[in-house]
Coordinates of C-alpha atoms in Angstrom, one line a residue:
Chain A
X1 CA 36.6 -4.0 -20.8
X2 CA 35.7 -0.5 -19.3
X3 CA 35.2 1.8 -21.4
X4 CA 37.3 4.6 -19.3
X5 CA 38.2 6.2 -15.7
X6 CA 36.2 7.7 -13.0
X7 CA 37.5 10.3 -11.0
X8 CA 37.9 10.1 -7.9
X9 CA 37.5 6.8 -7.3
X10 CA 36.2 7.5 -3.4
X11 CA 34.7 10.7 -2.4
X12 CA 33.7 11.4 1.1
X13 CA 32.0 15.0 2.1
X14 CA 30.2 16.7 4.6
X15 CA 25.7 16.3 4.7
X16 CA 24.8 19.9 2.7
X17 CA 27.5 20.0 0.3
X18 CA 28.1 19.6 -3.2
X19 CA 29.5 16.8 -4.9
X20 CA 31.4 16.3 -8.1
X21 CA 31.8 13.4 -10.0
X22 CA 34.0 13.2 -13.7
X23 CA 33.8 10.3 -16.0
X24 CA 36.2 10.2 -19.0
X25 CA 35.2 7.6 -22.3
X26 CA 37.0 6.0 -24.8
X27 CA 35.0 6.2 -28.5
X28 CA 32.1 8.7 -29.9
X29 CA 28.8 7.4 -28.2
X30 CA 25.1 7.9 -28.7
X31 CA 24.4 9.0 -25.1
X32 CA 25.9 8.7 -21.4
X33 CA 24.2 7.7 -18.6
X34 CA 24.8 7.9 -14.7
X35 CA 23.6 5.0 -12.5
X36 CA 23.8 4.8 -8.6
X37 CA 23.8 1.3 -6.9
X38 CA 23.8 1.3 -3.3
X39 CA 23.5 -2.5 -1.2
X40 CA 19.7 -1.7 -0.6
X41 CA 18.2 -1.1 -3.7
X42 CA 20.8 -2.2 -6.8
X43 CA 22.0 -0.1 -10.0
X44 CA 19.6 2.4 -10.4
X45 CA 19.8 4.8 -13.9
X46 CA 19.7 8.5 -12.9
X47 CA 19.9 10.7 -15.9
X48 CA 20.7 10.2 -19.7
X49 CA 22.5 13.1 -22.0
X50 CA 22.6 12.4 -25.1
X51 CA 26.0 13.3 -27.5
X52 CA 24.4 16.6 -29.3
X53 CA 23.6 18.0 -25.4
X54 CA 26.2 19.9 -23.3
X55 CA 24.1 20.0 -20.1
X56 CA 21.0 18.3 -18.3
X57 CA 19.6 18.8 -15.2
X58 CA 17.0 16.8 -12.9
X59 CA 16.4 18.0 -9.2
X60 CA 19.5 17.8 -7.2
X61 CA 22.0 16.7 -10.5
X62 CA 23.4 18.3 -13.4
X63 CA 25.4 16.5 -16.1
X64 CA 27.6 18.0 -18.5
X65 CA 28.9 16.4 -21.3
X66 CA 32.2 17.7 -23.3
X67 CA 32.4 14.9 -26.5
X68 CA 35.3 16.8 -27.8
X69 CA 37.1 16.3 -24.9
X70 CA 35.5 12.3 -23.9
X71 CA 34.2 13.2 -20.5
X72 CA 31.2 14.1 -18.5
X73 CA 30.9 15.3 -15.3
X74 CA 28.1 14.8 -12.5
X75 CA 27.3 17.0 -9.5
X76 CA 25.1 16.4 -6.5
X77 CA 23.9 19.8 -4.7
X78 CA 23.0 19.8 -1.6
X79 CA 24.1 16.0 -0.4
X80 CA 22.4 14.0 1.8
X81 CA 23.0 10.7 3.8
X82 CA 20.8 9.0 1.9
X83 CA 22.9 10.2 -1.7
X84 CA 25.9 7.5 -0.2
X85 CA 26.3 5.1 -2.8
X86 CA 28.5 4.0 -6.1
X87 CA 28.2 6.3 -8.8
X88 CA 28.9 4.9 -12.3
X89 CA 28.7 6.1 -15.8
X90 CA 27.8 4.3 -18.7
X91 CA 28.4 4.6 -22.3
X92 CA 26.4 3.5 -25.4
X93 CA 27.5 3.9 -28.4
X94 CA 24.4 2.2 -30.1
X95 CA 24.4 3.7 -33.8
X96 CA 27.0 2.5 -34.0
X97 CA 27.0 -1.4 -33.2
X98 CA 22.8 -1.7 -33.1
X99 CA 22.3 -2.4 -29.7
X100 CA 21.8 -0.2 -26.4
X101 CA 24.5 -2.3 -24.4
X102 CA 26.6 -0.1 -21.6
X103 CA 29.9 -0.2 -20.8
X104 CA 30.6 1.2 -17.4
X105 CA 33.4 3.0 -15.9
X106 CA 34.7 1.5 -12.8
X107 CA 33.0 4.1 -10.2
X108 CA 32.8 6.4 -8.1
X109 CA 32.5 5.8 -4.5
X110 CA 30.9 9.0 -2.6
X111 CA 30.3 8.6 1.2
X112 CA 28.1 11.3 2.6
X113 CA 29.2 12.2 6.4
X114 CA 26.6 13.7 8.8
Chain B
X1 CA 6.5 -4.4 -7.3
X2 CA 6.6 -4.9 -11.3
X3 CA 10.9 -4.5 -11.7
X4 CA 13.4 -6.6 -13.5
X5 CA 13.5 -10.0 -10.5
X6 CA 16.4 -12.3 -10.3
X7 CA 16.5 -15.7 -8.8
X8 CA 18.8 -16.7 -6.7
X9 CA 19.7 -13.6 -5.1
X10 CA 22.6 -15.6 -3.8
X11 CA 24.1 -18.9 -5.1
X12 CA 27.2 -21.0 -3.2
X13 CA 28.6 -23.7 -5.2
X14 CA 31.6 -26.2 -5.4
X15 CA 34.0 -25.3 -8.2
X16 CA 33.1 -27.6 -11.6
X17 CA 29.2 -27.2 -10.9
X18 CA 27.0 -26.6 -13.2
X19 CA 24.4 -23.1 -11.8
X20 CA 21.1 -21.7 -13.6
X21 CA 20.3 -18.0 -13.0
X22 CA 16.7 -16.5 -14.1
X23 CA 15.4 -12.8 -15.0
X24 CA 12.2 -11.6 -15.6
X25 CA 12.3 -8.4 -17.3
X26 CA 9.7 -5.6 -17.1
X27 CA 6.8 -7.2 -18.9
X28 CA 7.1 -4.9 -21.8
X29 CA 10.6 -4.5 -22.3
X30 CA 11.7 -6.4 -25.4
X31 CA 15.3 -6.2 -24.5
X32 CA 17.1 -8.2 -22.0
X33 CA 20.7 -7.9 -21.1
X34 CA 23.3 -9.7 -18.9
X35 CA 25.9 -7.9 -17.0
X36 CA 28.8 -9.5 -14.8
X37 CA 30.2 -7.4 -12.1
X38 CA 32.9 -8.4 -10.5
X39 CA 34.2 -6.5 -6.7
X40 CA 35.1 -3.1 -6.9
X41 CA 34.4 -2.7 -10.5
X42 CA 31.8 -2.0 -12.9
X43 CA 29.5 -4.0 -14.9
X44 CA 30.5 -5.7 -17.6
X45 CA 28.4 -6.6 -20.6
X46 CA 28.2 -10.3 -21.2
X47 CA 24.7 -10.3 -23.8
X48 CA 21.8 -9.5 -25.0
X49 CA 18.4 -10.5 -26.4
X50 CA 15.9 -8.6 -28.8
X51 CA 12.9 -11.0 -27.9
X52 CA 13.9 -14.5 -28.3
X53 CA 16.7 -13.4 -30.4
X54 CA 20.1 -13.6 -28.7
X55 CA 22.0 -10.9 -30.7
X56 CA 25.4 -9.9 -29.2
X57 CA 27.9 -12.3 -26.9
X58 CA 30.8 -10.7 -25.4
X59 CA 34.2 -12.1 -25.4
X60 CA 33.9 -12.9 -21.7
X61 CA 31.2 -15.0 -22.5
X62 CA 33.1 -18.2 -22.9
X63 CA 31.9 -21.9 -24.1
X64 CA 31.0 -22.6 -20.4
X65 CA 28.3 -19.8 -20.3
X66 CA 24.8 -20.4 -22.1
X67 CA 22.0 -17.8 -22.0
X68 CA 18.3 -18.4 -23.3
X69 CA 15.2 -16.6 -23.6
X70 CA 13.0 -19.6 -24.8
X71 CA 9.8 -17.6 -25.4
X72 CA 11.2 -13.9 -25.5
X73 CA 10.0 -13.1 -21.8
X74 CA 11.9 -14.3 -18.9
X75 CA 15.5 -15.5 -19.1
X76 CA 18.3 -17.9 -18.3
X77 CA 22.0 -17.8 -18.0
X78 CA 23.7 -21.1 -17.1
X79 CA 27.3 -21.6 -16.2
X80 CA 28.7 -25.7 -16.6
X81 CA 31.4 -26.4 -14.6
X82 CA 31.7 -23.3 -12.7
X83 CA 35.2 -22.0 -12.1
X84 CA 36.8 -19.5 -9.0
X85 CA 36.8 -17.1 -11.0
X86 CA 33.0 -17.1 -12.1
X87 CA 32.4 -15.1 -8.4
X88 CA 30.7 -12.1 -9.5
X89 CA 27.2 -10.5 -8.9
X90 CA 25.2 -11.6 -12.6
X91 CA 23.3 -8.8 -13.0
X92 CA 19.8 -8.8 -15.4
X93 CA 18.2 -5.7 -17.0
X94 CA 15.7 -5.0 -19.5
X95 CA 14.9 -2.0 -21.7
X96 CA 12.7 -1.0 -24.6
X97 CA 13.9 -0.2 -28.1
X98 CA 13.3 2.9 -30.2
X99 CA 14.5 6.1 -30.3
X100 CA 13.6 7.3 -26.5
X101 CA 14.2 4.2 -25.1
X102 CA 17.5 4.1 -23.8
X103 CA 17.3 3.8 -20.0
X104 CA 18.0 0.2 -18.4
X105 CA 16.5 -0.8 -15.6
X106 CA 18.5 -3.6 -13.3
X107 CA 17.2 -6.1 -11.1
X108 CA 18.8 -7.1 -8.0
X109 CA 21.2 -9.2 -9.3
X110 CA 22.6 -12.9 -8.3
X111 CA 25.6 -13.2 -6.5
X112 CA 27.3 -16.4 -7.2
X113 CA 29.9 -17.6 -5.1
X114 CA 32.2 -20.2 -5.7
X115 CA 34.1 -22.4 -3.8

């Protein structure tokens, strides 16, 4: 089953601006991950916060993570054609059952107009 | 190109087939998993191996679905007497364990269709 919601489930903005993405989870977890999977190139994993950090950055993305609240956001600055894709997170909540296994939230669909 | 490969990339079959679907993972990794994605939706976990060791099934892995990973590198996930609703995109990843080692990285996935 999924672990939770992703909001919104379509997105579609203007080339240049930002985007925002939120993710909302079920149980406590080890870490949270964002993956993008477009048709060309498949589910690729973006960044990784794990549950004692608040806020991660790399180039263009920034994660927060609120664990008292269950939900993480992700934002894309400065968008570009080439960011249109499915965004999903992913939980894993490996200390506790042993094993790094992700359950995914059902998406974000973010269309980049130009 | 040194990724997670999955063959087929696409499989059509008659409904109460039997289908094979192979990974190699990332010649390294020691983990391999098995996701089901279904359209629309996100993956879904179905297993996972720790070498050769197959140490989690989920629930929507049922009696019709077999996975191996004879020799701890490459792997196989075989579906007997394929139903409708087995249409999904199988998806394959691989990761390493320890502390740092969290990140998956997904192949291309299989999509099986079935008719």
């Amino acid at each position: 089953s999924q672990q939770g919601e992703e909001d919104p489930q379509a997105l579609s903005i203007q080339e240049g601006e930002n985007a925002t993405m939120n993710c909302s989870y079920k149980t406590s977890i080890n870490n949270l991950q964002w993956y993008r999977q477009n048709s060309g190139r498949g589910l690729v994993h973006l960044i990784l916060i794990r549950s004692n950090e608040r806020e991660k950055h790399s180039g263009r993305l920034r994660v927060t993570l609120d664990t008292s609240k269950k939900s993480s956001s992700l934002l894309i600055t400065a968008s570009r054609a080439a960011d249109t894709a499915s965004y999903f997170c992913a939980t894993d909540d490996s200390f506790i059952q042993g094993a790094q296994k992700l359950v995914f939230g059902q998406g974000t669909r973010l269309t980049i107009n130009p | 190109d040194t990724g997670v490969s999955q063959d087929p990339r696409h499989k059509i079959t008659k409904r109460g087939q039997n289908v094979t679907f192979r990974c190699d993972p990332i010649s390294e990794h020691n983990r391999l998993y098995w996701y089901r994605q279904t359209l629309g939706q996100g993956p879904e976990f179905l297993t996972y191996f720790q070498n050769e060791a197959q140490l989690e099934k989920s629930r929507l892995l049922s009696d019709r679905f077999s996975a191996e990973r004879p020799k701890g590198s490459f792997s196989t996930l075989e579906i007997q007497r394929t139903e409708q609703g087995d249409s999904a995109m199988y998806l394959c990843a691989s990761s390493l364990t320890g502390y740092l080692s969290y990140e998956q990285y997904f192949g291309p996935g299989t999509r099986l269709t079935v008719t």
